Amino acid sequence: MNTDYMKRVIELANRGSGFVNPDPLSGAILVKDGQILGEGYYEAYGTDTAELKVLRKVQGDIAGSELYLNIEPFQSEQRIWECLNLIKELGIVKVLIGMRDPNPEKKIVFQSELAKLQIDCEIGILSEECEEQNEIYSYYCKHKEPFVIVKWAMTLDGKLATRTGDSKWISSEDSLRFVHILRQRVAAILVGENTVRQDNPLLTTRLEGMKISNPLRVIVSKYGNLSDDAQILKVDASVQTLIVASEFLPKDREAALLEHGVQIAKLKEREGRIDFRDIMKLLGSMGIDSLYIEGGSSILGSVFESGCVHKVYTAIAPKIIGGRTATTPVGGTGIERMRDAIVLKRVSHEIIGSDVIIKGYMD
């Protein structure tokens, strides 16, 4: 076993980010005598997975080689059987896998089938890295609702913006690039109408030198109070917008929004607002496996109160702006006692540019 090969597999798999949802990121390497004979990754939803690409194209003396995969083969039974047959025919002696396929609907136990063919199989190489890489897939295939990531950038004194609402830019350039990497990974990105009014964002992915996938832009606007000049309403073949509104959305606003080519979903109001749990069910029914929420304060407060958050990123910039009325990240009612505070688990941090990025999980 060589963990460096699995690191390469993980790196390859990441190249499919934004193009394979709701399937997992998948990479494969075929190795013999310390030499890589072939490598590949899952490039787009519904195409051949990494292992099939490698096994179909590899040439030369393959017998005695080892196959590295970050995740078990996961597509149709027909393709899994093809993979097993190719492994046998090519004389591959061992398959090393980062993580099992967590899909509860899967019927083929890959390791057991390899054992029947007298092919060695080891599962769990760099398992933590592989499982985090495909945490979106693991959650969605079990729950059929999006894995929810929230992120905000704040100053050292915990502010999202100055007292006048100015927030451009709190984060460093490197930290802003990290935001676009997150956007590339997910199927949808969500903000509230206040953010649209204040920042007029595009919410597209912008990464130089990379093939880009834009997530579905989801705007929560109860009564459709969005300016016709909002950039978010500009849609084309590469970027789409969904307005999540109340069942009481005025007809004239609905008609005006539809003229821009956006989609509209109307949900029932609960205690005068749109419940995030209903939004999750809606997006899940649309095949949206992941949702990235950028705020602002009101939306973040609502989503935390709903209990829908799974992962949190906070970018802390070494800046101090002060001000009692300056916006803080998480709005809503808030808690009364410190003992009731949300405590993140599996917390880690890294420095990107001049900012500290803290990552943690709600579980």
mmCIF file of C-alpha atoms in Angstrom:
data_model
loop_
_atom_site.group_PDB
_atom_site.id
_atom_site.type_symbol
_atom_site.label_atom_id
_atom_site.label_comp_id
_atom_site.label_asym_id
_atom_site.label_seq_id
_atom_site.Cartn_x
_atom_site.Cartn_y
_atom_site.Cartn_z
ATOM 1 C CA MET A 1 0.000 0.000 0.000
ATOM 2 C CA ASN A 2 1.223 3.488 -0.887
ATOM 3 C CA THR A 3 -0.768 6.447 0.470
ATOM 4 C CA ASP A 4 0.869 8.737 -2.089
ATOM 5 C CA TYR A 5 -1.059 6.919 -4.810
ATOM 6 C CA MET A 6 -4.321 7.461 -2.939
ATOM 7 C CA LYS A 7 -3.480 11.156 -2.544
ATOM 8 C CA ARG A 8 -3.093 11.300 -6.311
ATOM 9 C CA VAL A 9 -6.459 9.551 -6.738
ATOM 10 C CA ILE A 10 -8.122 12.144 -4.477
ATOM 11 C CA GLU A 11 -6.477 14.943 -6.462
ATOM 12 C CA LEU A 12 -7.733 13.467 -9.736
ATOM 13 C CA ALA A 13 -11.252 12.972 -8.379
ATOM 14 C CA ASN A 14 -11.480 16.643 -7.405
ATOM 15 C CA ARG A 15 -11.250 17.604 -11.078
ATOM 16 C CA GLY A 16 -14.846 16.448 -11.488
ATOM 17 C CA SER A 17 -16.006 18.978 -8.897
ATOM 18 C CA GLY A 18 -19.211 20.679 -10.012
ATOM 19 C CA PHE A 19 -19.870 18.323 -12.925
ATOM 20 C CA VAL A 20 -20.823 14.961 -11.395
ATOM 21 C CA ASN A 21 -23.516 15.862 -8.821
ATOM 22 C CA PRO A 22 -25.380 14.030 -7.386
ATOM 23 C CA ASP A 23 -22.831 11.260 -7.977
ATOM 24 C CA PRO A 24 -19.586 11.140 -5.984
ATOM 25 C CA LEU A 25 -16.187 12.437 -7.017
ATOM 26 C CA SER A 26 -14.261 9.464 -8.374
ATOM 27 C CA GLY A 27 -10.618 8.880 -9.284
ATOM 28 C CA ALA A 28 -8.541 5.839 -10.230
ATOM 29 C CA ILE A 29 -4.901 4.872 -10.710
ATOM 30 C CA LEU A 30 -3.449 1.585 -11.947
ATOM 31 C CA VAL A 31 0.040 0.840 -10.586
ATOM 32 C CA LYS A 32 2.641 -1.862 -11.232
ATOM 33 C CA ASP A 33 6.180 -2.064 -9.850
ATOM 34 C CA GLY A 34 6.078 1.553 -8.719
ATOM 35 C CA GLN A 35 4.948 2.846 -12.109
ATOM 36 C CA ILE A 36 1.561 4.400 -12.902
ATOM 37 C CA LEU A 37 0.137 2.546 -15.913
ATOM 38 C CA GLY A 38 -3.021 4.614 -16.181
ATOM 39 C CA GLU A 39 -5.095 7.176 -14.327
ATOM 40 C CA GLY A 40 -8.419 8.940 -14.734
ATOM 41 C CA TYR A 41 -11.352 10.646 -13.058
ATOM 42 C CA TYR A 42 -15.137 10.857 -13.369
ATOM 43 C CA GLU A 43 -15.622 13.908 -15.585
ATOM 44 C CA ALA A 44 -19.379 14.428 -15.904
ATOM 45 C CA TYR A 45 -22.592 12.944 -14.558
ATOM 46 C CA GLY A 46 -23.668 9.824 -16.433
ATOM 47 C CA THR A 47 -20.343 9.276 -18.215
ATOM 48 C CA ASP A 48 -17.917 6.429 -17.524
ATOM 49 C CA THR A 49 -16.490 6.438 -14.026
ATOM 50 C CA ALA A 50 -12.773 6.704 -13.317
ATOM 51 C CA GLU A 51 -12.074 2.994 -12.962
ATOM 52 C CA LEU A 52 -13.843 2.090 -16.213
ATOM 53 C CA LYS A 53 -11.929 4.757 -18.136
ATOM 54 C CA VAL A 54 -8.619 3.435 -16.843
ATOM 55 C CA LEU A 55 -9.422 -0.255 -17.285
ATOM 56 C CA ARG A 56 -10.763 0.166 -20.825
ATOM 57 C CA LYS A 57 -7.826 2.213 -22.098
ATOM 58 C CA VAL A 58 -4.798 0.750 -20.334
ATOM 59 C CA GLN A 59 -2.311 -1.100 -22.540
ATOM 60 C CA GLY A 60 0.781 -3.243 -22.109
ATOM 61 C CA ASP A 61 1.638 -5.818 -19.468
ATOM 62 C CA ILE A 62 -1.061 -5.261 -16.833
ATOM 63 C CA ALA A 63 -0.926 -8.594 -14.976
ATOM 64 C CA GLY A 64 0.160 -8.203 -11.357
ATOM 65 C CA SER A 65 -0.894 -4.551 -11.098
ATOM 66 C CA GLU A 66 -2.857 -2.829 -8.317
ATOM 67 C CA LEU A 67 -5.883 -0.560 -8.727
ATOM 68 C CA TYR A 68 -6.389 2.444 -6.416
ATOM 69 C CA LEU A 69 -9.884 3.977 -6.042
ATOM 70 C CA ASN A 70 -11.074 6.709 -3.670
ATOM 71 C CA ILE A 71 -14.569 5.127 -3.564
ATOM 72 C CA GLU A 72 -16.074 1.781 -4.543
ATOM 73 C CA PRO A 73 -17.592 1.578 -8.039
ATOM 74 C CA PHE A 74 -21.037 3.130 -7.623
ATOM 75 C CA GLN A 75 -22.904 3.284 -10.924
ATOM 76 C CA SER A 76 -25.335 0.759 -12.417
ATOM 77 C CA GLU A 77 -24.988 -2.950 -11.711
ATOM 78 C CA GLN A 78 -24.097 -3.478 -15.367
ATOM 79 C CA ARG A 79 -21.111 -1.119 -15.123
ATOM 80 C CA ILE A 80 -19.995 -2.598 -11.792
ATOM 81 C CA TRP A 81 -20.019 -6.104 -13.292
ATOM 82 C CA GLU A 82 -18.052 -4.792 -16.267
ATOM 83 C CA CYS A 83 -15.492 -3.363 -13.865
ATOM 84 C CA LEU A 84 -15.202 -6.697 -12.020
ATOM 85 C CA ASN A 85 -14.777 -8.610 -15.279
ATOM 86 C CA LEU A 86 -12.070 -6.234 -16.518
ATOM 87 C CA ILE A 87 -10.187 -6.508 -13.224
ATOM 88 C CA LYS A 88 -10.173 -10.288 -13.606
ATOM 89 C CA GLU A 89 -9.313 -10.307 -17.323
ATOM 90 C CA LEU A 90 -6.423 -7.859 -16.933
ATOM 91 C CA GLY A 91 -4.840 -9.852 -14.116
ATOM 92 C CA ILE A 92 -5.068 -7.137 -11.479
ATOM 93 C CA VAL A 93 -4.052 -8.708 -8.152
ATOM 94 C CA LYS A 94 -5.251 -6.119 -5.642
ATOM 95 C CA VAL A 95 -7.768 -3.288 -5.362
ATOM 96 C CA LEU A 96 -7.173 -0.571 -2.750
ATOM 97 C CA ILE A 97 -10.161 1.640 -1.908
ATOM 98 C CA GLY A 98 -10.538 4.756 0.213
ATOM 99 C CA MET A 99 -14.187 4.349 1.232
ATOM 100 C CA ARG A 100 -17.206 2.127 0.705
ATOM 101 C CA ASP A 101 -20.159 3.305 -1.342
ATOM 102 C CA PRO A 102 -22.660 4.412 1.359
ATOM 103 C CA ASN A 103 -25.681 4.177 -0.962
ATOM 104 C CA PRO A 104 -28.270 2.055 0.922
ATOM 105 C CA GLU A 105 -29.859 1.014 -2.382
ATOM 106 C CA LYS A 106 -26.692 -0.628 -3.661
ATOM 107 C CA LYS A 107 -27.029 -4.413 -3.967
ATOM 108 C CA ILE A 108 -23.568 -5.519 -5.100
ATOM 109 C CA VAL A 109 -20.970 -5.920 -2.319
ATOM 110 C CA PHE A 110 -17.856 -5.107 -4.339
ATOM 111 C CA GLN A 111 -15.323 -6.515 -1.880
ATOM 112 C CA SER A 112 -17.218 -9.818 -1.633
ATOM 113 C CA GLU A 113 -17.356 -10.153 -5.416
ATOM 114 C CA LEU A 114 -13.603 -9.521 -5.637
ATOM 115 C CA ALA A 115 -13.033 -12.233 -3.017
ATOM 116 C CA LYS A 116 -14.994 -14.694 -5.171
ATOM 117 C CA LEU A 117 -12.549 -13.888 -7.977
ATOM 118 C CA GLN A 118 -9.641 -14.432 -5.545
ATOM 119 C CA ILE A 119 -8.581 -10.805 -5.864
ATOM 120 C CA ASP A 120 -7.318 -9.081 -2.734
ATOM 121 C CA CYS A 121 -9.144 -5.913 -1.622
ATOM 122 C CA GLU A 122 -8.252 -3.381 1.052
ATOM 123 C CA ILE A 123 -10.697 -0.661 2.086
ATOM 124 C CA GLY A 124 -9.922 2.355 4.267
ATOM 125 C CA ILE A 125 -6.763 3.904 2.809
ATOM 126 C CA LEU A 126 -6.885 7.630 3.736
ATOM 127 C CA SER A 127 -10.508 7.003 4.684
ATOM 128 C CA GLU A 128 -11.002 10.344 6.477
ATOM 129 C CA GLU A 129 -9.855 12.317 3.447
ATOM 130 C CA CYS A 130 -11.949 10.212 1.071
ATOM 131 C CA GLU A 131 -15.051 10.436 3.250
ATOM 132 C CA GLU A 132 -14.790 14.222 3.564
ATOM 133 C CA GLN A 133 -14.276 14.508 -0.184
ATOM 134 C CA ASN A 134 -17.588 12.715 -0.762
ATOM 135 C CA GLU A 135 -19.532 13.845 2.310
ATOM 136 C CA ILE A 136 -22.091 15.492 0.019
ATOM 137 C CA TYR A 137 -22.773 12.220 -1.795
ATOM 138 C CA SER A 138 -22.883 10.242 1.465
ATOM 139 C CA TYR A 139 -25.522 12.550 2.938
ATOM 140 C CA TYR A 140 -27.652 12.946 -0.163
ATOM 141 C CA CYS A 141 -27.900 9.270 -1.086
ATOM 142 C CA LYS A 142 -29.190 8.504 2.425
ATOM 143 C CA HIS A 143 -31.488 11.505 3.015
ATOM 144 C CA LYS A 144 -32.386 12.816 -0.476
ATOM 145 C CA GLU A 145 -31.950 16.385 0.776
ATOM 146 C CA PRO A 146 -29.012 18.769 0.293
ATOM 147 C CA PHE A 147 -25.892 18.721 2.427
ATOM 148 C CA VAL A 148 -25.827 22.319 3.693
ATOM 149 C CA ILE A 149 -22.644 24.374 3.974
ATOM 150 C CA VAL A 150 -22.735 27.893 5.411
ATOM 151 C CA LYS A 151 -19.911 30.381 5.140
ATOM 152 C CA TRP A 152 -19.344 33.935 6.203
ATOM 153 C CA ALA A 153 -16.419 36.328 6.329
ATOM 154 C CA MET A 154 -16.040 38.618 9.304
ATOM 155 C CA THR A 155 -13.589 41.012 10.885
ATOM 156 C CA LEU A 156 -11.585 40.203 13.993
ATOM 157 C CA ASP A 157 -14.267 41.916 16.072
ATOM 158 C CA GLY A 158 -17.032 39.791 14.547
ATOM 159 C CA LYS A 159 -18.602 42.143 11.989
ATOM 160 C CA LEU A 160 -19.983 41.338 8.528
ATOM 161 C CA ALA A 161 -19.977 44.976 7.438
ATOM 162 C CA THR A 162 -19.459 48.509 8.702
ATOM 163 C CA ARG A 163 -22.279 50.474 10.345
ATOM 164 C CA THR A 164 -23.130 51.866 6.870
ATOM 165 C CA GLY A 165 -23.373 48.369 5.351
ATOM 166 C CA ASP A 166 -20.072 48.440 3.442
ATOM 167 C CA SER A 167 -18.517 44.962 3.236
ATOM 168 C CA LYS A 168 -16.253 45.037 0.154
ATOM 169 C CA TRP A 169 -13.934 43.520 0.865
ATOM 170 C CA ILE A 170 -13.465 41.965 4.292
ATOM 171 C CA SER A 171 -11.551 38.960 2.958
ATOM 172 C CA SER A 172 -8.182 38.750 1.232
ATOM 173 C CA GLU A 173 -7.917 37.841 -2.463
ATOM 174 C CA ASP A 174 -6.794 34.304 -1.638
ATOM 175 C CA SER A 175 -9.729 33.873 0.711
ATOM 176 C CA LEU A 176 -12.127 35.113 -1.971
ATOM 177 C CA ARG A 177 -10.728 32.499 -4.363
ATOM 178 C CA PHE A 178 -11.514 29.855 -1.739
ATOM 179 C CA VAL A 179 -15.158 31.010 -1.903
ATOM 180 C CA HIS A 180 -15.232 30.261 -5.623
ATOM 181 C CA ILE A 181 -13.772 26.797 -5.024
ATOM 182 C CA LEU A 182 -16.688 26.144 -2.645
ATOM 183 C CA ARG A 183 -19.162 27.426 -5.242
ATOM 184 C CA GLN A 184 -17.654 25.106 -7.843
ATOM 185 C CA ARG A 185 -18.238 22.074 -5.591
ATOM 186 C CA VAL A 186 -21.945 22.533 -4.848
ATOM 187 C CA ALA A 187 -25.142 22.177 -6.851
ATOM 188 C CA ALA A 188 -26.813 25.338 -5.507
ATOM 189 C CA ILE A 189 -25.957 28.583 -3.737
ATOM 190 C CA LEU A 190 -28.461 30.538 -1.635
ATOM 191 C CA VAL A 191 -28.805 34.089 -0.355
ATOM 192 C CA GLY A 192 -31.694 36.206 0.850
ATOM 193 C CA GLU A 193 -33.258 39.229 -0.818
ATOM 194 C CA ASN A 194 -31.459 41.600 1.583
ATOM 195 C CA THR A 195 -28.085 40.422 0.272
ATOM 196 C CA VAL A 196 -29.311 40.895 -3.301
ATOM 197 C CA ARG A 197 -30.403 44.462 -2.526
ATOM 198 C CA GLN A 198 -27.247 45.427 -0.636
ATOM 199 C CA ASP A 199 -24.534 43.672 -2.669
ATOM 200 C CA ASN A 200 -26.191 42.963 -6.053
ATOM 201 C CA PRO A 201 -24.108 39.772 -6.399
ATOM 202 C CA LEU A 202 -23.691 37.583 -9.474
ATOM 203 C CA LEU A 203 -23.170 34.394 -7.421
ATOM 204 C CA THR A 204 -21.284 32.756 -10.265
ATOM 205 C CA THR A 205 -18.046 30.774 -10.110
ATOM 206 C CA ARG A 206 -14.922 32.574 -11.270
ATOM 207 C CA LEU A 207 -11.690 30.570 -11.249
ATOM 208 C CA GLU A 208 -8.909 31.310 -13.724
ATOM 209 C CA GLY A 209 -7.543 28.375 -15.675
ATOM 210 C CA MET A 210 -10.331 25.998 -14.664
ATOM 211 C CA LYS A 211 -13.383 24.598 -16.374
ATOM 212 C CA ILE A 212 -16.294 26.269 -14.597
ATOM 213 C CA SER A 213 -19.616 24.966 -13.352
ATOM 214 C CA ASN A 214 -22.071 27.538 -11.994
ATOM 215 C CA PRO A 215 -24.388 26.368 -9.207
ATOM 216 C CA LEU A 216 -28.120 27.031 -9.327
ATOM 217 C CA ARG A 217 -28.663 30.440 -7.701
ATOM 218 C CA VAL A 218 -31.438 30.279 -5.107
ATOM 219 C CA ILE A 219 -32.912 33.523 -3.776
ATOM 220 C CA VAL A 220 -35.306 33.539 -0.831
ATOM 221 C CA SER A 221 -37.689 36.430 -1.467
ATOM 222 C CA LYS A 222 -41.076 36.034 0.175
ATOM 223 C CA TYR A 223 -42.922 38.535 -1.997
ATOM 224 C CA GLY A 224 -40.485 38.891 -4.897
ATOM 225 C CA ASN A 225 -39.198 42.305 -3.864
ATOM 226 C CA LEU A 226 -36.186 42.285 -6.164
ATOM 227 C CA SER A 227 -35.043 45.076 -8.453
ATOM 228 C CA ASP A 228 -35.400 44.370 -12.164
ATOM 229 C CA ASP A 229 -31.768 45.481 -12.457
ATOM 230 C CA ALA A 230 -30.502 42.794 -10.052
ATOM 231 C CA GLN A 231 -27.647 40.806 -11.603
ATOM 232 C CA ILE A 232 -29.106 37.639 -10.125
ATOM 233 C CA LEU A 233 -32.029 37.904 -12.568
ATOM 234 C CA LYS A 234 -29.745 37.662 -15.584
ATOM 235 C CA VAL A 235 -29.923 34.029 -16.690
ATOM 236 C CA ASP A 236 -28.585 32.103 -19.663
ATOM 237 C CA ALA A 237 -27.590 28.559 -20.582
ATOM 238 C CA SER A 238 -24.669 28.607 -18.128
ATOM 239 C CA VAL A 239 -26.387 29.988 -15.038
ATOM 240 C CA GLN A 240 -29.938 29.658 -13.730
ATOM 241 C CA THR A 241 -31.881 31.324 -10.906
ATOM 242 C CA LEU A 242 -34.625 29.942 -8.669
ATOM 243 C CA ILE A 243 -36.744 32.357 -6.629
ATOM 244 C CA VAL A 244 -38.215 30.735 -3.514
ATOM 245 C CA ALA A 245 -41.269 32.794 -2.626
ATOM 246 C CA SER A 246 -44.377 32.672 -0.471
ATOM 247 C CA GLU A 247 -47.610 31.111 -1.658
ATOM 248 C CA PHE A 248 -48.921 34.687 -1.416
ATOM 249 C CA LEU A 249 -46.473 36.065 -3.983
ATOM 250 C CA PRO A 250 -48.331 38.913 -5.760
ATOM 251 C CA LYS A 251 -49.319 38.040 -9.319
ATOM 252 C CA ASP A 252 -47.730 41.168 -10.778
ATOM 253 C CA ARG A 253 -44.379 40.410 -9.134
ATOM 254 C CA GLU A 254 -44.535 36.800 -10.280
ATOM 255 C CA ALA A 255 -45.174 37.899 -13.871
ATOM 256 C CA ALA A 256 -42.360 40.465 -13.746
ATOM 257 C CA LEU A 257 -39.873 37.912 -12.418
ATOM 258 C CA LEU A 258 -40.860 35.265 -14.957
ATOM 259 C CA GLU A 259 -40.075 37.707 -17.769
ATOM 260 C CA HIS A 260 -36.411 37.416 -16.762
ATOM 261 C CA GLY A 261 -36.440 33.659 -17.365
ATOM 262 C CA VAL A 262 -36.049 32.655 -13.730
ATOM 263 C CA GLN A 263 -37.785 29.722 -12.065
ATOM 264 C CA ILE A 264 -40.188 30.358 -9.194
ATOM 265 C CA ALA A 265 -41.180 27.958 -6.415
ATOM 266 C CA LYS A 266 -43.954 29.025 -4.043
ATOM 267 C CA LEU A 267 -43.981 27.535 -0.554
ATOM 268 C CA LYS A 268 -46.425 27.771 2.325
ATOM 269 C CA GLU A 269 -45.687 30.331 5.000
ATOM 270 C CA ARG A 270 -45.124 29.046 8.528
ATOM 271 C CA GLU A 271 -45.608 31.673 11.226
ATOM 272 C CA GLY A 272 -45.218 34.388 8.611
ATOM 273 C CA ARG A 273 -42.029 33.126 7.001
ATOM 274 C CA ILE A 274 -40.671 30.492 4.634
ATOM 275 C CA ASP A 275 -39.326 27.533 6.597
ATOM 276 C CA PHE A 276 -35.873 26.301 5.609
ATOM 277 C CA ARG A 277 -36.946 22.708 6.136
ATOM 278 C CA ASP A 278 -39.450 23.164 3.314
ATOM 279 C CA ILE A 279 -36.717 24.647 1.113
ATOM 280 C CA MET A 280 -34.554 21.572 1.769
ATOM 281 C CA LYS A 281 -37.378 19.241 0.741
ATOM 282 C CA LEU A 282 -37.973 21.285 -2.409
ATOM 283 C CA LEU A 283 -34.316 21.264 -3.440
ATOM 284 C CA GLY A 284 -33.968 17.575 -2.639
ATOM 285 C CA SER A 285 -36.910 16.791 -4.912
ATOM 286 C CA MET A 286 -35.082 18.687 -7.683
ATOM 287 C CA GLY A 287 -31.991 16.481 -7.345
ATOM 288 C CA ILE A 288 -29.964 19.198 -5.609
ATOM 289 C CA ASP A 289 -27.459 17.330 -3.439
ATOM 290 C CA SER A 290 -25.669 20.311 -1.883
ATOM 291 C CA LEU A 291 -26.416 23.883 -0.878
ATOM 292 C CA TYR A 292 -23.924 26.624 -0.076
ATOM 293 C CA ILE A 293 -25.316 29.562 1.905
ATOM 294 C CA GLU A 294 -23.404 32.839 1.896
ATOM 295 C CA GLY A 295 -25.767 34.823 4.095
ATOM 296 C CA GLY A 296 -26.414 37.479 5.201
ATOM 297 C CA SER A 297 -27.271 37.738 8.860
ATOM 298 C CA SER A 298 -31.036 37.174 8.595
ATOM 299 C CA ILE A 299 -30.723 34.096 6.365
ATOM 300 C CA LEU A 300 -27.940 32.632 8.515
ATOM 301 C CA GLY A 301 -30.058 33.115 11.629
ATOM 302 C CA SER A 302 -33.011 31.361 10.014
ATOM 303 C CA VAL A 303 -31.033 28.402 8.704
ATOM 304 C CA PHE A 304 -29.324 27.788 12.049
ATOM 305 C CA GLU A 305 -32.667 27.985 13.858
ATOM 306 C CA SER A 306 -34.093 25.428 11.414
ATOM 307 C CA GLY A 307 -31.382 22.891 12.249
ATOM 308 C CA CYS A 308 -30.539 22.395 8.572
ATOM 309 C CA VAL A 309 -26.813 23.250 8.714
ATOM 310 C CA HIS A 310 -24.203 20.489 8.378
ATOM 311 C CA LYS A 311 -20.893 22.274 7.828
ATOM 312 C CA VAL A 312 -19.597 25.743 8.684
ATOM 313 C CA TYR A 313 -16.751 27.824 7.271
ATOM 314 C CA THR A 314 -15.808 31.157 8.826
ATOM 315 C CA ALA A 315 -13.153 33.434 7.344
ATOM 316 C CA ILE A 316 -11.714 35.804 9.947
ATOM 317 C CA ALA A 317 -9.858 38.806 8.551
ATOM 318 C CA PRO A 318 -7.289 40.701 10.681
ATOM 319 C CA LYS A 319 -9.366 43.883 10.569
ATOM 320 C CA ILE A 320 -11.293 45.776 13.244
ATOM 321 C CA ILE A 321 -14.161 48.116 12.354
ATOM 322 C CA GLY A 322 -16.208 48.484 15.556
ATOM 323 C CA GLY A 323 -19.685 49.959 15.770
ATOM 324 C CA ARG A 324 -22.633 48.847 17.911
ATOM 325 C CA THR A 325 -24.930 48.827 14.886
ATOM 326 C CA ALA A 326 -22.512 47.038 12.545
ATOM 327 C CA THR A 327 -23.967 43.707 11.406
ATOM 328 C CA THR A 328 -22.890 40.478 13.077
ATOM 329 C CA PRO A 329 -22.948 37.145 11.184
ATOM 330 C CA VAL A 330 -25.863 35.180 12.636
ATOM 331 C CA GLY A 331 -29.145 37.001 13.194
ATOM 332 C CA GLY A 332 -32.449 35.616 14.384
ATOM 333 C CA THR A 333 -33.689 35.446 17.966
ATOM 334 C CA GLY A 334 -30.490 33.976 19.353
ATOM 335 C CA ILE A 335 -30.040 31.944 22.523
ATOM 336 C CA GLU A 336 -30.598 33.038 26.122
ATOM 337 C CA ARG A 337 -27.930 30.971 27.899
ATOM 338 C CA MET A 338 -24.362 30.168 26.917
ATOM 339 C CA ARG A 339 -24.932 26.512 27.767
ATOM 340 C CA ASP A 340 -27.344 26.375 24.802
ATOM 341 C CA ALA A 341 -24.767 27.662 22.302
ATOM 342 C CA ILE A 342 -24.117 25.649 19.155
ATOM 343 C CA VAL A 343 -20.757 23.937 19.582
ATOM 344 C CA LEU A 344 -19.081 22.812 16.371
ATOM 345 C CA LYS A 345 -17.409 19.412 16.191
ATOM 346 C CA ARG A 346 -14.323 18.240 14.279
ATOM 347 C CA VAL A 347 -13.011 21.795 14.177
ATOM 348 C CA SER A 348 -9.907 22.656 12.162
ATOM 349 C CA HIS A 349 -8.324 25.788 10.759
ATOM 350 C CA GLU A 350 -5.954 26.956 8.062
ATOM 351 C CA ILE A 351 -4.486 30.278 6.999
ATOM 352 C CA ILE A 352 -5.397 31.428 3.497
ATOM 353 C CA GLY A 353 -3.801 34.705 2.519
ATOM 354 C CA SER A 354 -4.103 36.962 5.550
ATOM 355 C CA ASP A 355 -7.291 35.273 6.801
ATOM 356 C CA VAL A 356 -7.880 32.402 9.203
ATOM 357 C CA ILE A 357 -10.440 29.904 7.887
ATOM 358 C CA ILE A 358 -12.196 27.906 10.604
ATOM 359 C CA LYS A 359 -14.054 24.758 9.549
ATOM 360 C CA GLY A 360 -16.403 22.739 11.724
ATOM 361 C CA TYR A 361 -19.391 20.409 11.651
ATOM 362 C CA MET A 362 -22.747 20.573 13.379
ATOM 363 C CA ASP A 363 -22.663 16.822 14.047
#
